[in-house]
CSV table of C-alpha atoms in Angstrom, one decimal:
chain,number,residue,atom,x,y,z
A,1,UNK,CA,-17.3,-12.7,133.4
A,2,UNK,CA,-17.5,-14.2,130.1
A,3,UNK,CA,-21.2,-13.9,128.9
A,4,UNK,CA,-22.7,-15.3,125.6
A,5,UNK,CA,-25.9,-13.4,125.0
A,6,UNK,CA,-28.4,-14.6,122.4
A,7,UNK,CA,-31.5,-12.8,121.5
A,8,UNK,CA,-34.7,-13.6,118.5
A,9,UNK,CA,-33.6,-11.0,115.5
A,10,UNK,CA,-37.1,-8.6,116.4
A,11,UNK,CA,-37.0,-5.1,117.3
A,12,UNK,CA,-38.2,-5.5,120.4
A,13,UNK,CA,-36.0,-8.2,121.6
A,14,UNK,CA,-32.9,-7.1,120.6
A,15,UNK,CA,-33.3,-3.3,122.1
A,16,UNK,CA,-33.5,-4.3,125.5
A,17,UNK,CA,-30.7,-7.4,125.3
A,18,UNK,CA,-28.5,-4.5,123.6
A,19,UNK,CA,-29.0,-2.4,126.6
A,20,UNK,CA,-27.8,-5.0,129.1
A,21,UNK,CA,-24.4,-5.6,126.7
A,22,UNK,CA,-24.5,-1.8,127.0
A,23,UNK,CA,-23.9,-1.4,130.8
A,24,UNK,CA,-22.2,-5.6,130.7
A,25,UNK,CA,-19.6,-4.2,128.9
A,26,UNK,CA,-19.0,-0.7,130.3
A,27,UNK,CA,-18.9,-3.1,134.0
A,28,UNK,CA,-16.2,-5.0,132.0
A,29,UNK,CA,-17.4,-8.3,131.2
A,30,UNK,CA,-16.6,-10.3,127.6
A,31,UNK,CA,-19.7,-10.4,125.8
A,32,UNK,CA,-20.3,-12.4,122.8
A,33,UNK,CA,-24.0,-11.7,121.5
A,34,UNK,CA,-25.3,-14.0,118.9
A,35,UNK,CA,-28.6,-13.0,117.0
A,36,UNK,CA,-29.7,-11.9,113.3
A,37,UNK,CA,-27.0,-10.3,110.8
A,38,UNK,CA,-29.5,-7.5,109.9
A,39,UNK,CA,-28.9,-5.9,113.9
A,40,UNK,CA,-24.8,-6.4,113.8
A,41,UNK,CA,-24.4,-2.4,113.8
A,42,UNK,CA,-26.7,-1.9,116.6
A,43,UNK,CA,-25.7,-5.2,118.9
A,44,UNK,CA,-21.2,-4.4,118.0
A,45,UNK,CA,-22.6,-0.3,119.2
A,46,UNK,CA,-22.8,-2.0,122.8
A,47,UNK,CA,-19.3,-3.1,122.6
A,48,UNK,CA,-20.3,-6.6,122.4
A,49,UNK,CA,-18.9,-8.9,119.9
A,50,UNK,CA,-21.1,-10.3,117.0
A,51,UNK,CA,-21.8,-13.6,116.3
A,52,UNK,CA,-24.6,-14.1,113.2
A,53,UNK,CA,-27.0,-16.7,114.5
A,54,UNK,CA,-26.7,-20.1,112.0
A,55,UNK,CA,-29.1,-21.1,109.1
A,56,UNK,CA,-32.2,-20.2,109.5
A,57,UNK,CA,-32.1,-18.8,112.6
A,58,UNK,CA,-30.4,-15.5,110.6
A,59,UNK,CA,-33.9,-13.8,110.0
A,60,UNK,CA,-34.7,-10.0,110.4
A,61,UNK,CA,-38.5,-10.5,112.5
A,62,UNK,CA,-39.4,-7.0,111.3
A,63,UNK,CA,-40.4,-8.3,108.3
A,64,UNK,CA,-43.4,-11.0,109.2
A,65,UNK,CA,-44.9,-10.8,105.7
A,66,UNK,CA,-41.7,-12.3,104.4
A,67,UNK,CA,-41.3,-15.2,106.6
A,68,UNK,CA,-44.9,-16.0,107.1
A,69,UNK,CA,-47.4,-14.3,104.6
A,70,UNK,CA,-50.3,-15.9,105.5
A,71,UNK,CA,-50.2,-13.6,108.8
A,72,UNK,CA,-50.8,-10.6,106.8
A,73,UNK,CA,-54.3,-11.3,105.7
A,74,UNK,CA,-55.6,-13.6,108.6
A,75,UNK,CA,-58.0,-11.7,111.8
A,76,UNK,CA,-55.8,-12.2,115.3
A,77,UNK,CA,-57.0,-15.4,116.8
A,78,UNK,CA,-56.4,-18.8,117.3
A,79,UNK,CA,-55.3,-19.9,114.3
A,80,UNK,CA,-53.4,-16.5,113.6
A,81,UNK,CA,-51.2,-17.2,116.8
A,82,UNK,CA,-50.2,-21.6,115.8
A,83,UNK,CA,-49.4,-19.9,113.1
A,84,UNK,CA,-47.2,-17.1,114.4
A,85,UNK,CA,-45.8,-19.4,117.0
A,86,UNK,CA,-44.8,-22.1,114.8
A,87,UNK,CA,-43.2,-20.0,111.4
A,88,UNK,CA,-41.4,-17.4,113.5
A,89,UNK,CA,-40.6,-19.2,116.7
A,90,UNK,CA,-40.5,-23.0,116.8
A,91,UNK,CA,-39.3,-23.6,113.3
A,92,UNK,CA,-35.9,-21.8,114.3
A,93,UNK,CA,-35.3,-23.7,117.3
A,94,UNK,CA,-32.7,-26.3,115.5
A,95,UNK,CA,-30.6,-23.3,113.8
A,96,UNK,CA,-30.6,-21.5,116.5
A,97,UNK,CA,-29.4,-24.4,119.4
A,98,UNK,CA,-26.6,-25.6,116.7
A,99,UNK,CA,-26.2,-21.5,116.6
A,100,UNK,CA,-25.5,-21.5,120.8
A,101,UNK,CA,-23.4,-24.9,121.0
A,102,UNK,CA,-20.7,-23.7,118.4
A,103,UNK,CA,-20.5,-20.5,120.5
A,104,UNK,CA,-20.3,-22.4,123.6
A,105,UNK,CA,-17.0,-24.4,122.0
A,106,UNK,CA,-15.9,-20.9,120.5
A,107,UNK,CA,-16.2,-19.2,123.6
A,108,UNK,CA,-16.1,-20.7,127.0
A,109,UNK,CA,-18.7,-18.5,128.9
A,110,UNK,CA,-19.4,-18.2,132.8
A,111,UNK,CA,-23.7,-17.6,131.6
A,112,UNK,CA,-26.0,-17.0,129.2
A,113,UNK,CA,-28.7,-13.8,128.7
A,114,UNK,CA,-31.0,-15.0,126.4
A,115,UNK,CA,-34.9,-13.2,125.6
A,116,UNK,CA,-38.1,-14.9,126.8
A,117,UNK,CA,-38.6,-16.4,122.8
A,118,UNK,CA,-35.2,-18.1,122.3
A,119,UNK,CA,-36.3,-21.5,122.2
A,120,UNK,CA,-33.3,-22.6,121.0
A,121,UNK,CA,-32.0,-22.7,124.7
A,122,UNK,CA,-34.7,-25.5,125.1
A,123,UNK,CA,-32.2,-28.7,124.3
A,124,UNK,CA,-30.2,-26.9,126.8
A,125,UNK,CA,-32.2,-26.6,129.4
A,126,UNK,CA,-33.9,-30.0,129.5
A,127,UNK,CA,-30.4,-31.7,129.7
A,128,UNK,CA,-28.3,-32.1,132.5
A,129,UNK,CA,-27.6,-28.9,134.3
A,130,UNK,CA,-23.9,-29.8,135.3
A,131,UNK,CA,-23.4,-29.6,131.6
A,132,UNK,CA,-24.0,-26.0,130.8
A,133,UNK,CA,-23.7,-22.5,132.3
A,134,UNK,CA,-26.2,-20.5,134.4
A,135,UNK,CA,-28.9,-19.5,132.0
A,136,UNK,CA,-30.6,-16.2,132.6
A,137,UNK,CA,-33.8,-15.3,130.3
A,138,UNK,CA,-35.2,-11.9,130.0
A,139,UNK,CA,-38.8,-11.4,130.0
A,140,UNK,CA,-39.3,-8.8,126.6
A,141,UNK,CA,-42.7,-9.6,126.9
A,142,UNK,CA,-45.7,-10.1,129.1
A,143,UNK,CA,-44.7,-12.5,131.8
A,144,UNK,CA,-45.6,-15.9,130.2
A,145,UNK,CA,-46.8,-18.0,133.8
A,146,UNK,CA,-49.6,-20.0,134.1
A,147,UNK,CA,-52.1,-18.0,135.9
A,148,UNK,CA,-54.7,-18.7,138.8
A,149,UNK,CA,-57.8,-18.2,136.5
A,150,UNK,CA,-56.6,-20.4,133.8
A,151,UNK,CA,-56.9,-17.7,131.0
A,152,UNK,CA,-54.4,-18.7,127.9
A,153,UNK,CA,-52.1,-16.2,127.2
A,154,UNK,CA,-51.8,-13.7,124.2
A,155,UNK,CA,-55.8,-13.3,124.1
A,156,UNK,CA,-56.2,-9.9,126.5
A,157,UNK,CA,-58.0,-11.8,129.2
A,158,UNK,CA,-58.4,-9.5,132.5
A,159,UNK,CA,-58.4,-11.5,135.7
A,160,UNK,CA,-61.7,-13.2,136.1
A,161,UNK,CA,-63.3,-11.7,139.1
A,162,UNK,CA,-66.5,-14.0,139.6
A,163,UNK,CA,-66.9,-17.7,138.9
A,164,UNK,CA,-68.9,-17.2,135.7
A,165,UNK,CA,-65.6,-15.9,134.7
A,166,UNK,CA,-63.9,-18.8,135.9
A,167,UNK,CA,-66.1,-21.1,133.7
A,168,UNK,CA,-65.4,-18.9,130.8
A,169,UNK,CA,-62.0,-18.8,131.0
A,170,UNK,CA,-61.8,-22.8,131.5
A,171,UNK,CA,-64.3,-23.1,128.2
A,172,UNK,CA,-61.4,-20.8,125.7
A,173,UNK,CA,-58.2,-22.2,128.2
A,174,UNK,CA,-59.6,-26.1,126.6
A,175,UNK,CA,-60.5,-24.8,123.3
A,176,UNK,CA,-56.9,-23.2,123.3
A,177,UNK,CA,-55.0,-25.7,124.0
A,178,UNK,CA,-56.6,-28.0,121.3
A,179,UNK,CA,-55.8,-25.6,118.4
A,180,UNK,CA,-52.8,-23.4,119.9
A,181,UNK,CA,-51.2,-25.7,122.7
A,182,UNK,CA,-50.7,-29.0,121.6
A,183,UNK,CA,-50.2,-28.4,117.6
A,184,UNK,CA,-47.9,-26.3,118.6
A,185,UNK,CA,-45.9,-28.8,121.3
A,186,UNK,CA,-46.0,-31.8,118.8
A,187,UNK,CA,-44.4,-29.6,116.6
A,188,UNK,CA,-41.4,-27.8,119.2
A,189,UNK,CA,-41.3,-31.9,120.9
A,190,UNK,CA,-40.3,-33.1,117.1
A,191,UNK,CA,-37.7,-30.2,117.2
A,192,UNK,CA,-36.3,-31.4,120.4
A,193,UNK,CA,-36.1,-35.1,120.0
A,194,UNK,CA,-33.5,-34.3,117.0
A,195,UNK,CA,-31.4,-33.5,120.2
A,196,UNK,CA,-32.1,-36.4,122.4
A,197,UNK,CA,-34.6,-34.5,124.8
A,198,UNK,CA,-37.8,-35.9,126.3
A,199,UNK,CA,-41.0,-34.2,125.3
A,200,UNK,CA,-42.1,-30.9,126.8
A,201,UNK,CA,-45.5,-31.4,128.8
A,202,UNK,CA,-46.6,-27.6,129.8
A,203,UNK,CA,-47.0,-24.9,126.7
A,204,UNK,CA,-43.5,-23.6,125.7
A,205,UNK,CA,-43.7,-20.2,126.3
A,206,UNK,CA,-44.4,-21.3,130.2
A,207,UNK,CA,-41.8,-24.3,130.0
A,208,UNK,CA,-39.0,-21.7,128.9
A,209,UNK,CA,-39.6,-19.8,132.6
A,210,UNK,CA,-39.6,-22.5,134.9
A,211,UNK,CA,-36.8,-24.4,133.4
A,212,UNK,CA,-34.6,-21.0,133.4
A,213,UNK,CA,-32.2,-20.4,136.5
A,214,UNK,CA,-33.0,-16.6,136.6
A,215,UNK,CA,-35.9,-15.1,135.1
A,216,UNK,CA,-35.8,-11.2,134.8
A,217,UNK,CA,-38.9,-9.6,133.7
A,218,UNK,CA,-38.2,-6.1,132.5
A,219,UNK,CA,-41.4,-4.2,134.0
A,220,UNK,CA,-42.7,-3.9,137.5
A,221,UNK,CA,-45.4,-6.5,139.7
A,222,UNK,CA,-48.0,-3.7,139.7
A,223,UNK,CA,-48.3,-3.9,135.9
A,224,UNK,CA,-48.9,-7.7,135.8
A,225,UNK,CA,-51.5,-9.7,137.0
A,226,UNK,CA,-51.3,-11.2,140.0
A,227,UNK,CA,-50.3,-14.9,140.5
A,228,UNK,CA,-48.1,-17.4,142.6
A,229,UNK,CA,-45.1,-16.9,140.6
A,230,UNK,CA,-41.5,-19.9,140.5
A,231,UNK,CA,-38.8,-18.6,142.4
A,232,UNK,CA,-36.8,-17.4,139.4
A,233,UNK,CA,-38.6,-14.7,138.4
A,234,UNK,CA,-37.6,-11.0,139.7
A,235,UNK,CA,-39.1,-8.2,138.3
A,236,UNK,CA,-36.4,-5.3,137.4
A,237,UNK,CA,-38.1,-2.3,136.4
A,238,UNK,CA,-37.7,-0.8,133.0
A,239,UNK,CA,-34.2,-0.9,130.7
A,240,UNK,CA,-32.7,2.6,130.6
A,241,UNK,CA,-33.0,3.8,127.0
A,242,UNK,CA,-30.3,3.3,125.0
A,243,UNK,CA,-29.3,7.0,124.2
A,244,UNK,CA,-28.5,8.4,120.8
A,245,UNK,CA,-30.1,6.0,118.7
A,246,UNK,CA,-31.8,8.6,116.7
A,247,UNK,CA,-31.2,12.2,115.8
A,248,UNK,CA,-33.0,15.0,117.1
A,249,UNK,CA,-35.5,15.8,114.8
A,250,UNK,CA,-35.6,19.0,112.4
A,251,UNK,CA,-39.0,20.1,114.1
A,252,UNK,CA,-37.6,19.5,117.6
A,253,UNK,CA,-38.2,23.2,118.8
A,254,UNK,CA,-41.9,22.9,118.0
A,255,UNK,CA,-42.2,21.2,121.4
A,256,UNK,CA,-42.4,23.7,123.2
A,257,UNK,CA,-44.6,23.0,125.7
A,258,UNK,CA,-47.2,25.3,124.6
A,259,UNK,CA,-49.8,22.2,123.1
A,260,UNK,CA,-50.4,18.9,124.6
A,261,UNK,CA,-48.5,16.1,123.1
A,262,UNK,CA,-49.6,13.0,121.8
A,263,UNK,CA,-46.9,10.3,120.3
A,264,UNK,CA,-48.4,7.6,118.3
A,265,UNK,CA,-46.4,4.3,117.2
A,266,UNK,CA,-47.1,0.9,116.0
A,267,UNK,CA,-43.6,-0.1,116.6
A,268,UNK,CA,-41.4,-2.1,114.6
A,269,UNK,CA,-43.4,-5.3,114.0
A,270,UNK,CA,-46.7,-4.4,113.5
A,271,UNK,CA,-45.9,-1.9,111.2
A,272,UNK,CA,-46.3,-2.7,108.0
A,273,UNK,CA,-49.8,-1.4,107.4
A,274,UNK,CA,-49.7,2.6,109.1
A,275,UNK,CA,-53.7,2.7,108.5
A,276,UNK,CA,-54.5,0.7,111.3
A,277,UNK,CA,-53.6,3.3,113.8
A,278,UNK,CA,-50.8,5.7,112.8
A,279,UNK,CA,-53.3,7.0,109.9
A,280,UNK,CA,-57.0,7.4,111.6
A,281,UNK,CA,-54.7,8.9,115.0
A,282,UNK,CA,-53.7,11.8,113.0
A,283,UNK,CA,-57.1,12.0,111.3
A,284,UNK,CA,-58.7,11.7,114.6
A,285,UNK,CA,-56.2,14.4,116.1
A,286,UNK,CA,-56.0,16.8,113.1
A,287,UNK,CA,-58.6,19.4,114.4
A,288,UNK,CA,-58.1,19.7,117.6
A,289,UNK,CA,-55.6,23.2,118.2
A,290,UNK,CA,-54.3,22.4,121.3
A,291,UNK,CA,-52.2,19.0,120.4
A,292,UNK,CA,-49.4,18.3,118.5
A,293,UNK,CA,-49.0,14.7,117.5
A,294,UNK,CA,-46.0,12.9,116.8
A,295,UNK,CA,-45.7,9.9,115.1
A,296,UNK,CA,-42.9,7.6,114.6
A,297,UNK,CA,-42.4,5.2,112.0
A,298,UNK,CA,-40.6,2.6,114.1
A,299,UNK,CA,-38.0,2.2,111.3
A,300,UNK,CA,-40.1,2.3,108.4
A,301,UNK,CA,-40.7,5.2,106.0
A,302,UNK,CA,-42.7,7.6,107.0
A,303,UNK,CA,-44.2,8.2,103.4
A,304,UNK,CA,-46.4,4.9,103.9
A,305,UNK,CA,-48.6,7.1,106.2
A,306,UNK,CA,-52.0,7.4,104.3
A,307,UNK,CA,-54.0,10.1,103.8
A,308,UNK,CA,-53.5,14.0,104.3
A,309,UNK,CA,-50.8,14.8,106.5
A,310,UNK,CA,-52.3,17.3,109.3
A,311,UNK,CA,-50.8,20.8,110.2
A,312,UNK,CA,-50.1,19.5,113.7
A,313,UNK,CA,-48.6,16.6,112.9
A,314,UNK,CA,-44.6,15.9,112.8
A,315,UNK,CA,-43.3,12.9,111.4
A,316,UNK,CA,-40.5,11.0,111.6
A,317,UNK,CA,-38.8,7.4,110.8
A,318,UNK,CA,-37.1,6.9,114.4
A,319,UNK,CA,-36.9,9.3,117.4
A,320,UNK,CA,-34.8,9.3,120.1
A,321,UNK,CA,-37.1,8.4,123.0
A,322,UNK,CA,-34.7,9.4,126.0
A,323,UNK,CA,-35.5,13.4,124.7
A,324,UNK,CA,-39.0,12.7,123.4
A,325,UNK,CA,-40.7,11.2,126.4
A,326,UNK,CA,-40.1,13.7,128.7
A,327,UNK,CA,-42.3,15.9,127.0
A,328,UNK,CA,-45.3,13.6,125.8
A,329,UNK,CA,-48.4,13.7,127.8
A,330,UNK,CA,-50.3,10.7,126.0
A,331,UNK,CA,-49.1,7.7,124.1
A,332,UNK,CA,-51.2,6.1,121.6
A,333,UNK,CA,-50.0,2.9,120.6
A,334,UNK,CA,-50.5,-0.7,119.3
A,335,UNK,CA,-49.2,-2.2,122.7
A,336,UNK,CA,-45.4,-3.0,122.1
A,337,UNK,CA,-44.4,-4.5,125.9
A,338,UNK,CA,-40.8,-2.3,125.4
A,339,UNK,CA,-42.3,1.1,124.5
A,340,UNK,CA,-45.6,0.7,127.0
A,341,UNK,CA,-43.0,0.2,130.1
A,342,UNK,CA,-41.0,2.9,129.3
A,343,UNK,CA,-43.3,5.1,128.8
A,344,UNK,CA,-45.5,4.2,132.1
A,345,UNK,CA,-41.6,4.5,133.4
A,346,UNK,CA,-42.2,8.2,132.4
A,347,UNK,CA,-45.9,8.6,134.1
A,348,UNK,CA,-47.2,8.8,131.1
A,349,UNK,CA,-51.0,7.8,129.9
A,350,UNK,CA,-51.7,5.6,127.2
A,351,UNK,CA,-54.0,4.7,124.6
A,352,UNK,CA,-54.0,1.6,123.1
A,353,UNK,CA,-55.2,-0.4,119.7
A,354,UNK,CA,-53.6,-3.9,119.3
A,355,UNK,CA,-54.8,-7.5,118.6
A,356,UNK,CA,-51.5,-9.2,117.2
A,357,UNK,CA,-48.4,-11.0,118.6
A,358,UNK,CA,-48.6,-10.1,123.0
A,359,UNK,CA,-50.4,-6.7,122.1
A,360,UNK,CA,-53.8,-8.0,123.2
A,361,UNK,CA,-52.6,-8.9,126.2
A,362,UNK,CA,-50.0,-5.9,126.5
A,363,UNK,CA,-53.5,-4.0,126.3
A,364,UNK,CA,-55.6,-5.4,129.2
A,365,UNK,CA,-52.6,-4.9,131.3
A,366,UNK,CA,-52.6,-1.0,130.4
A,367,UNK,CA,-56.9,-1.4,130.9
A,368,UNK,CA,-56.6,-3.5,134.0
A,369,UNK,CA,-53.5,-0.7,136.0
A,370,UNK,CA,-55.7,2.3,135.2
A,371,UNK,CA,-53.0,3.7,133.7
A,372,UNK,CA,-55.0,4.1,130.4
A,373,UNK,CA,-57.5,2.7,127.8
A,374,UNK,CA,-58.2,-0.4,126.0
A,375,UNK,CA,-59.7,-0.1,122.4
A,376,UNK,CA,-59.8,-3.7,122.3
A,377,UNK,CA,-59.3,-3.8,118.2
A,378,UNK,CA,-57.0,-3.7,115.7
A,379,UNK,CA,-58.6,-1.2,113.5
A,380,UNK,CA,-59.5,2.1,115.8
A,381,UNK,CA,-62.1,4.4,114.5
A,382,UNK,CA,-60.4,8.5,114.1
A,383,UNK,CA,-63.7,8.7,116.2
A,384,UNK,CA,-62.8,6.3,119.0
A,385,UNK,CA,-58.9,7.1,119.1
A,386,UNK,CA,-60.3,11.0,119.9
A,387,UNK,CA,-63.0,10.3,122.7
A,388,UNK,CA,-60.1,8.1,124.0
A,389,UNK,CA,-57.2,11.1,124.0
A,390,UNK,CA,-59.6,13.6,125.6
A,391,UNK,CA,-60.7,11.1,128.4
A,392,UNK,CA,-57.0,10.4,128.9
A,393,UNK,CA,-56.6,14.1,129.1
A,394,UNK,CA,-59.4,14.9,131.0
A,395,UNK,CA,-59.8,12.0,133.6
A,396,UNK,CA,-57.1,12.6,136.2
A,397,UNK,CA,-57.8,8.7,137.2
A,398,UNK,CA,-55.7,8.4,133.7
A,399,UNK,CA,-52.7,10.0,134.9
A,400,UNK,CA,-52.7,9.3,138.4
A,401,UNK,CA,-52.1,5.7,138.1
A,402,UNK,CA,-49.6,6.4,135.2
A,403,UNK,CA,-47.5,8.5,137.7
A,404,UNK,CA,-48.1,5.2,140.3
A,405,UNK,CA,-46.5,3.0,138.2
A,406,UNK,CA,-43.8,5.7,137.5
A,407,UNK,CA,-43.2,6.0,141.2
A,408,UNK,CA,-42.9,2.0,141.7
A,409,UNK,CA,-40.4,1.9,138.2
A,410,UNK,CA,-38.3,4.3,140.3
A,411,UNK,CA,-37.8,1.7,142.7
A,412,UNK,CA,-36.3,-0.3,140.4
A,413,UNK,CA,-32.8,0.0,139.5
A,414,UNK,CA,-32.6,-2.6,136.3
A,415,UNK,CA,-28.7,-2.0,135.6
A,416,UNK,CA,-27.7,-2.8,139.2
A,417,UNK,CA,-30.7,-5.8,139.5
A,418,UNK,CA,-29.2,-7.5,136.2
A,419,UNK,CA,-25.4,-7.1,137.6
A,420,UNK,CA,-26.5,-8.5,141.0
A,421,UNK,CA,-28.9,-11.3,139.2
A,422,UNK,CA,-25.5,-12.3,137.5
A,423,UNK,CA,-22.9,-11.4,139.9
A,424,UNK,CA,-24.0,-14.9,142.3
A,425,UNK,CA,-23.0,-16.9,139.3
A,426,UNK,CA,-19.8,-15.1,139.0
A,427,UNK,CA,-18.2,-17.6,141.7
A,428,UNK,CA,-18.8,-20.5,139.8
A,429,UNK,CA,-17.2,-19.2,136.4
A,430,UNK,CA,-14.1,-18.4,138.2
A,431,UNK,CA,-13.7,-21.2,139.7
A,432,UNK,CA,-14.0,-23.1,136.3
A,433,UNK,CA,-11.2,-20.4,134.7
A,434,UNK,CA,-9.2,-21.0,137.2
């Protein structure tokens, strides 16, 4: 098949949509993959052709500050996420449609893979459906349907269990959509009229699921909250990591099994500030004789760490995660959706510290599975981060429903669910080449 794949230039969209050119191409499918021209290298190591996404649209999302500075210094929150979901997201949605129709004439593909926040397939998908290819979204992040409680997405919201709950959750789902909801549809609505489409009625990140013809979310049903989902979506399990992305490290004999090991990351968006967790995790962690922490910079210099570096602490910019996670026995992280599934893939315990972007919500889903601990801020105490590594440690509770979630990834085959997902469109692109 010929496949155009198209994914937002961030980190943690791009990894897993690389992944699935990965093992597209090696099943020997054409695949054309259209994104930022800052991740060319890492999308044309998948065998995929590169396309640099038009205008705009060409932005390297690693860098927030950059495109919207006001982020930087504003608490997570209402106004924090319009914000977020406006300047990074809906302002790209022209560049990035004018970005797929060109490849469309250049390129005469059987489908499209596209992630969960390329709105630029919107235009496309409101039209007529005889006029375009199957269109397959990947869910890179928490599974954005409306759910049975009415809590909004993106604020950490558990299920509500009791019906002053329920009242709760109605009270913040109408104050949401007042300042996150409908700003923000006025504004992607504008966006689409320049293309001839009528107005989106349901909150975009929802609209984007139900209008897709497959919907493949990349974790399992037992770490999401339960709800009456469209017949689209299919849970797949977890991406296989994409080997060989990083070196082994100098230090890599020191894990030797002989001391627990704790990795901490704050991946590659919310990074730019390693004293919200990086820093007071080794502080927390620096005393303690039997744990070696690792920390990864996601990308960014390591140097940036504040503070004394401790004795049992190893450092490094990237690590290669297929030969690190194997041996790590807790994760203590900001809540990046990619890294928490793989590493629950692995059985393995997690800590977690995140407000920002999905992270909140990434985090009640780790809280609400058992399968760890929810600080429930952005800036962790060293105090709080250790009480939290010993009970994850010493609770068996911790672990046990780490290695239940591992057991149910294993049931999951993601390579062979993506090429069956696409294989029953395959019929309809030869028929059209022939």
């Amino acid at each position: 098949m010929r496949i155009l794949m198209a994914s937002t230039p961030a980190t943690g969209h791009i990894n897993p949509l690389v992944a699935i050119a990965r093992f597209l191409v090696d099943d020997g499918h054409d695949v054309v993959f259209h994104s930022g021209s800052e991740f060319q290298r890492r999308i044309e190591s998948s065998g995929a052709r590169f396309q640099a996404l038009l205008g705009k649209a060409d932005v390297d999302l690693r860098d927030l500050p950059a495109i919207a500075p006001e982020l930087a210094s504003m608490e997570p929150g209402l106004d924090w996420l319009r914000i977020a979901l406006e300047r990074i997201f809906i302002d790209r949605i022209a560049d990035q449609t004018e970005s797929i129709q060109k490849g469309l004439r250049e390129f005469s593909a059987d489908a499209i893979i596209a992630d969960d926040m390329f709105f630029g397939l919107l235009p496309m998908l409101l039209g007529p459906r005889a006029s375009r290819p199957p269109v397959i979204v990947c869910g890179t992040s928490i599974l954005h349907c409306r759910r049975a409680d009415g809590a909004p997405l993106f604020l950490g919201l558990p299920p509500a269990t009791t019906s002053a709950e329920l009242e709760e959750y109605e009270r913040i789902a109408a104050d949401y959509d007042e300042k996150v909801t409908q700003p923000s549809l006025k504004k992607a609505n504008a966006e689409l009229k320049g293309f001839g489409r009528g107005a989106l009625t349901t909150p975009i990140f929802e609209a984007i699921v139900a209008l897709a013809d497959t919907y493949m979310q990349l974790s399992v049903p037992s770490f999401e909250f339960p709800r009456d989902l469209p017949s689209c979506v299919n849970f797949i399990g977890a991406l296989p990591i994409i080997p060989n992305q990083a070196p082994l490290p100098s230090w890599a004999a020191d894990l030797d099994g002989k001391r627990k090991v704790v990795i901490v990351t704050q991946g590659t968006v919310a990074n730019h500030d390693f004293g919200l967790l990086i820093g007071p995790t080794l502080a927390a962690l620096a005393n303690e004789p039997d744990i070696l922490v690792v920390a990864t910079g996601g990308g960014r210099s390591v140097d940036a760490i504040p503070g004394p570096i401790p004795s049992n602490a190893r450092l490094a910019e990237y690590l290669p995660f297929e030969w690190l996670l194997p041996k790590v026995d807790v994760m203590v992280t900001n809540g990046g959706y990619g890294s928490v599934n793989q590493s629950l893939s692995c059985g393995i315990p997690i800590v977690a510290a995140g407000m920002t972007e999905d992270k909140a919500d990434v985090n009640a889903r780790i809280d609400w599975s058992g399968a760890g601990i929810n600080l429930g801020t952005n800036h962790p105490t060293p105090e709080a981060i250790r009480a939290a590594v010993r009970a994850a440690f010493e609770n068996p509770d911790y672990l046990r429903n780490a290695q239940r979630l591992a057991a149910e990834f294993a049931i999951f085959d993601a390579k062979s669910e993506t090429l069956r997902l696409l294989g029953q469109y395959s019929a309809a692109g030869q028929s059209r080449a022939a």
